[in-house]
mmCIF file of C-alpha atoms and ligand atoms in Angstrom:
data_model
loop_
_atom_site.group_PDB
_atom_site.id
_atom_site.type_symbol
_atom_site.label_atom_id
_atom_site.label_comp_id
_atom_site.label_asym_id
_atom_site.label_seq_id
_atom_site.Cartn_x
_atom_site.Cartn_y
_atom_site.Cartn_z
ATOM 1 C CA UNK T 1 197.864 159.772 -130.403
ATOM 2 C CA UNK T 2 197.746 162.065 -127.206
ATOM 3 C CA UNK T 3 194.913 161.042 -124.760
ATOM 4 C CA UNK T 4 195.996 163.258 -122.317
ATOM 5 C CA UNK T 5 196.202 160.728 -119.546
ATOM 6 C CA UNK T 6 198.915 158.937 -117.925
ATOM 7 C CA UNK T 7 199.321 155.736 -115.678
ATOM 8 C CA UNK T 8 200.737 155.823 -111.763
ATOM 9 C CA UNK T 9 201.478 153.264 -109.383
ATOM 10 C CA UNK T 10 201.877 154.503 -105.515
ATOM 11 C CA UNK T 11 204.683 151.773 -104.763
ATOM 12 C CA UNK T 12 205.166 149.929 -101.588
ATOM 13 C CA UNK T 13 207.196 151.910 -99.449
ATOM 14 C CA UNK T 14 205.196 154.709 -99.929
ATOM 15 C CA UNK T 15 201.868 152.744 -99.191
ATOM 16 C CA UNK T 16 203.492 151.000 -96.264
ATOM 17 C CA UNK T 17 204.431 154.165 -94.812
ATOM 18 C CA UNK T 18 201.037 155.926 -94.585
ATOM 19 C CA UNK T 19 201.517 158.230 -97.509
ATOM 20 C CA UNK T 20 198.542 157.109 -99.707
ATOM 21 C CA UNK T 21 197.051 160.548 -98.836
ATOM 22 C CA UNK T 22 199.659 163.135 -99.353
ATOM 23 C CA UNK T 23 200.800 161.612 -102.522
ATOM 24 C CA UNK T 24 197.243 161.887 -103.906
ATOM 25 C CA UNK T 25 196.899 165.709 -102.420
ATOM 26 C CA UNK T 26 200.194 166.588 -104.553
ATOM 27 C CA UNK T 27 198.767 164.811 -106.947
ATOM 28 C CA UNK T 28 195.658 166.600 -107.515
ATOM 29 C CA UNK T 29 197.265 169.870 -106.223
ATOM 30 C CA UNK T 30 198.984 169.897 -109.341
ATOM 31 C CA UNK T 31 195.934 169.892 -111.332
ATOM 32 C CA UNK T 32 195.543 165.774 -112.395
ATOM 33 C CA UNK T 33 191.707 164.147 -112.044
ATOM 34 C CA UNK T 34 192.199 160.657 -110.852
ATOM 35 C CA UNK T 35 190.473 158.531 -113.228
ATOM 36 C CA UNK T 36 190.592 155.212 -111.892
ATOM 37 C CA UNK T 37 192.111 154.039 -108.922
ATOM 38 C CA UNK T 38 192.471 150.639 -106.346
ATOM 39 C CA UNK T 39 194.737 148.800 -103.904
ATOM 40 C CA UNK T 40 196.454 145.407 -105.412
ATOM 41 C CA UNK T 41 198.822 143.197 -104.385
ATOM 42 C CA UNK T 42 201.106 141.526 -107.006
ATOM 43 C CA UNK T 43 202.711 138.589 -107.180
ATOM 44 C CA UNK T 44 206.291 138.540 -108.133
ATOM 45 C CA UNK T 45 205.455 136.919 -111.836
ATOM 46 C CA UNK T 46 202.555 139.700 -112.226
ATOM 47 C CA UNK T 47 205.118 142.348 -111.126
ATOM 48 C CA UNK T 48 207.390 140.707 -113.634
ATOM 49 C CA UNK T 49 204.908 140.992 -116.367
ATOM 50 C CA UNK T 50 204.927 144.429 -115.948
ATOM 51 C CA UNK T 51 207.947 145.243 -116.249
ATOM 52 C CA UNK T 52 208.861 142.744 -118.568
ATOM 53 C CA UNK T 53 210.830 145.873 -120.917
ATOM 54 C CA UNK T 54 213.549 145.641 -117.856
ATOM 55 C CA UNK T 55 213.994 141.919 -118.076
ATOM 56 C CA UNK T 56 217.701 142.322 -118.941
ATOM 57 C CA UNK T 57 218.595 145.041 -116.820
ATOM 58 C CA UNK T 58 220.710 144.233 -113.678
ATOM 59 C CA UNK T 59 217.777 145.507 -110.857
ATOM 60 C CA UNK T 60 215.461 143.490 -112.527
ATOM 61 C CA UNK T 61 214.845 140.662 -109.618
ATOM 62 C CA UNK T 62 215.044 143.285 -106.738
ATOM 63 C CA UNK T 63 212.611 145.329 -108.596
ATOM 64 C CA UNK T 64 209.991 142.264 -109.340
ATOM 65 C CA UNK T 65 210.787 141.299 -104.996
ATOM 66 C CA UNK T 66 210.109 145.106 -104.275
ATOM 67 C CA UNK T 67 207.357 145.621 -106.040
ATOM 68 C CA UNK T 68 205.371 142.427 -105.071
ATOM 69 C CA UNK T 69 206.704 142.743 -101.335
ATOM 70 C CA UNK T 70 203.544 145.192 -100.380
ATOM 71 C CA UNK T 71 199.881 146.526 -102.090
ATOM 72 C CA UNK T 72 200.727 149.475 -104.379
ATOM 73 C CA UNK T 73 197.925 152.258 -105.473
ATOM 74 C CA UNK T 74 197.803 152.280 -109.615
ATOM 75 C CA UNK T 75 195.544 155.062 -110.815
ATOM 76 C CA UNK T 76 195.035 156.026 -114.171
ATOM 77 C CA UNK T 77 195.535 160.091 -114.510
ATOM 78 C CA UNK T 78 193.919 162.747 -116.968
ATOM 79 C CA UNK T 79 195.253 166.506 -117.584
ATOM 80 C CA UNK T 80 196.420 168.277 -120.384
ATOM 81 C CA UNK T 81 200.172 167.007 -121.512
ATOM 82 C CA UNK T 82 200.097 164.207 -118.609
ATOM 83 C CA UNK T 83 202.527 161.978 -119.244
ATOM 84 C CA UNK T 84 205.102 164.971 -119.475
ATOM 85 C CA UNK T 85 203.411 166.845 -116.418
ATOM 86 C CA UNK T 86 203.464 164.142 -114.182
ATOM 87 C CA UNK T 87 207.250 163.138 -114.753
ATOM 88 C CA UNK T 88 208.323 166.816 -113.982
ATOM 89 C CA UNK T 89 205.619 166.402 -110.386
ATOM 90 C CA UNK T 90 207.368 162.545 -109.436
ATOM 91 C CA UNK T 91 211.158 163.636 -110.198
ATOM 92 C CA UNK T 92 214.417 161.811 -111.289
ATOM 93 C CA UNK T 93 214.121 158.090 -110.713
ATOM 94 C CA UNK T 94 217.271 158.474 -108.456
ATOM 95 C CA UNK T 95 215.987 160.709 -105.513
ATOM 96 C CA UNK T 96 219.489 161.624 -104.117
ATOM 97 C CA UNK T 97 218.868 163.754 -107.945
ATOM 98 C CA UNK T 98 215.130 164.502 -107.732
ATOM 99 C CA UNK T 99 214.123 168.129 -107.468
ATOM 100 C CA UNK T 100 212.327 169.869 -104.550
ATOM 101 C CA UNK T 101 208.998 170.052 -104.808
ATOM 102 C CA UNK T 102 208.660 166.930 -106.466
ATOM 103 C CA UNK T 103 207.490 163.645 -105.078
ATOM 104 C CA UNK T 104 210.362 161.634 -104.640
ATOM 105 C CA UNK T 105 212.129 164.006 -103.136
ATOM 106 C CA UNK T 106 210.000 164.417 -100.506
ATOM 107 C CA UNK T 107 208.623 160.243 -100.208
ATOM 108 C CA UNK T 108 211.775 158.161 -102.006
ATOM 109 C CA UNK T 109 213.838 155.851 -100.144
ATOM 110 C CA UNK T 110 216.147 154.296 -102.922
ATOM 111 C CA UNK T 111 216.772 154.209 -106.334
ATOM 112 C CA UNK T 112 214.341 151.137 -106.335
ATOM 113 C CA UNK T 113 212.238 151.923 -103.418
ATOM 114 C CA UNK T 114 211.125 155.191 -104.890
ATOM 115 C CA UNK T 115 207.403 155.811 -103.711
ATOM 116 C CA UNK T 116 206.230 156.338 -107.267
ATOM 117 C CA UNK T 117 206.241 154.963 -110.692
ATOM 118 C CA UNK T 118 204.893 157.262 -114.022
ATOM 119 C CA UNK T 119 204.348 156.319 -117.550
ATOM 120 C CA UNK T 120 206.916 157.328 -120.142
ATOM 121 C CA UNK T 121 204.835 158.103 -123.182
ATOM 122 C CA UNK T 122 201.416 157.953 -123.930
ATOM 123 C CA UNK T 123 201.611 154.548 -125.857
ATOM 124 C CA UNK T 124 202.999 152.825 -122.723
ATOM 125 C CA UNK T 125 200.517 154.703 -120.544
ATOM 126 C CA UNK T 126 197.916 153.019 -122.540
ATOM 127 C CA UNK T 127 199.783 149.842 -122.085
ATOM 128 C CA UNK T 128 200.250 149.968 -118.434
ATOM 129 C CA UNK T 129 196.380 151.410 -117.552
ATOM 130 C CA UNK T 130 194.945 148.357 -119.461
ATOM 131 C CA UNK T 131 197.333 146.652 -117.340
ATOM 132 C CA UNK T 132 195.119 147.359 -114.151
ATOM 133 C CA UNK T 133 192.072 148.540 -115.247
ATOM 134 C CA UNK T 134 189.271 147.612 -117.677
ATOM 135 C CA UNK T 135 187.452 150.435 -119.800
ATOM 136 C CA UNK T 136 187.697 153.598 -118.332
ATOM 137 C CA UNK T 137 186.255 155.707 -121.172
ATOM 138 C CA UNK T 138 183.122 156.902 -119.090
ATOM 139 C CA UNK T 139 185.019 157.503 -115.616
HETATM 140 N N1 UDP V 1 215.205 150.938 -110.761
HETATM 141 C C1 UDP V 1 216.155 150.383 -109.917
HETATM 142 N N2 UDP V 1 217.479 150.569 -110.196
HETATM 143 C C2 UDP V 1 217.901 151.288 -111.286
HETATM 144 C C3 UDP V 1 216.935 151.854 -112.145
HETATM 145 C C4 UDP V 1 215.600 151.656 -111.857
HETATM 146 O O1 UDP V 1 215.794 149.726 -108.937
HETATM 147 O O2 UDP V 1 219.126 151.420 -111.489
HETATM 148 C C5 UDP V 1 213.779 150.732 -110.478
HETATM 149 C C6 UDP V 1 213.096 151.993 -109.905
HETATM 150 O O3 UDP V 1 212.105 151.568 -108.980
HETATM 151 C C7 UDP V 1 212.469 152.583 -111.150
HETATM 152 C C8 UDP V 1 212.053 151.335 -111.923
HETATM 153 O O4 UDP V 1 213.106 150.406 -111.681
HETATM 154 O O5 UDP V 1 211.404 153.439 -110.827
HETATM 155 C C9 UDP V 1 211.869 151.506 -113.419
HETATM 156 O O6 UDP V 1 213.054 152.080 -113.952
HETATM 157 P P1 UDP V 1 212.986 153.281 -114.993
HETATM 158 O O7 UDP V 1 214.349 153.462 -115.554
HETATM 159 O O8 UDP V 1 211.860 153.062 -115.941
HETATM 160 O O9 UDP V 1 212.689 154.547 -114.039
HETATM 161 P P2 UDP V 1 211.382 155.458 -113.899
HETATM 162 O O10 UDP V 1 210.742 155.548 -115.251
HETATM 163 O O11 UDP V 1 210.492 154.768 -112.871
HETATM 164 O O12 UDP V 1 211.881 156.779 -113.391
HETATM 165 MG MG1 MG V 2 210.163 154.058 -116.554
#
């Protein structure tokens, strides 16, 4: 099923760095309504939870330390095609290979510390929304 939205998470460098803002105005700039939003911190298990689908994968630890080392923004997202639209706006996950214009090409750091995260289909979208947020039918 499409729903049209998609899930974000602002990650820590970019938060720590001031760029809350001018994330959000590229963001809506390219056409997204911000559905839900809020500041969290995570602890390492939560962080773990979430990206439990990476368990085996090598940056697993560093990405469960990164991502609980700071507060992060998650917002849940709503345009037409979102979950595709919003991967094109954030760019590769690697940002020495993400194109201009997008996000992580302008706010990236690293491979891991890579300002933004964005849902890869609209199943896990679901997944990862209900992962922050309650029931955000009538926002
Ligand atoms: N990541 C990493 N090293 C890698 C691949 C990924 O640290 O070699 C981190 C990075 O923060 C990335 C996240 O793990 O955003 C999830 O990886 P995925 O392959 O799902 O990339 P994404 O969907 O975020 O582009
Ligand atoms: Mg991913």
């Amino acid at each position: 099923m499409t729903t049209n939205r998609t899930f974000t998470m602002i990650k820590p460098d970019a938060v720590a760095d001031g760029n809350i803002g001018a994330i959000i105005a590229m963001i809506e700039e390219a056409g997204f309504r911000v559905v839900a939003m809020k500041k969290v911190l995570l602890t390492p298990s939560l962080a773990g939870k979430f990206y439990e689908v990476h368990a085996e994968r090598p940056f697993y630890n560093d990405l469960c330390a990164y991502m609980s080392s700071g507060p992060i923004v998650p917002m849940i997202l709503e345009k037409d095609n979102a979950v595709a639209d919003f991967r094109a706006l954030i760019g590769a996950t690697d940002p020495s290979k993400a194109e201009e214009g997008t996000i992580r090409k302008r706010f990236a750091k690293s491979m891991t510390a890579n300002a933004i995260h964005g849902s890869d289909s609209d199943e896990n979208a679901a997944i990862e929304g209900s992962f922050f947020f309650a029931s955000t039918e009538q926002y």
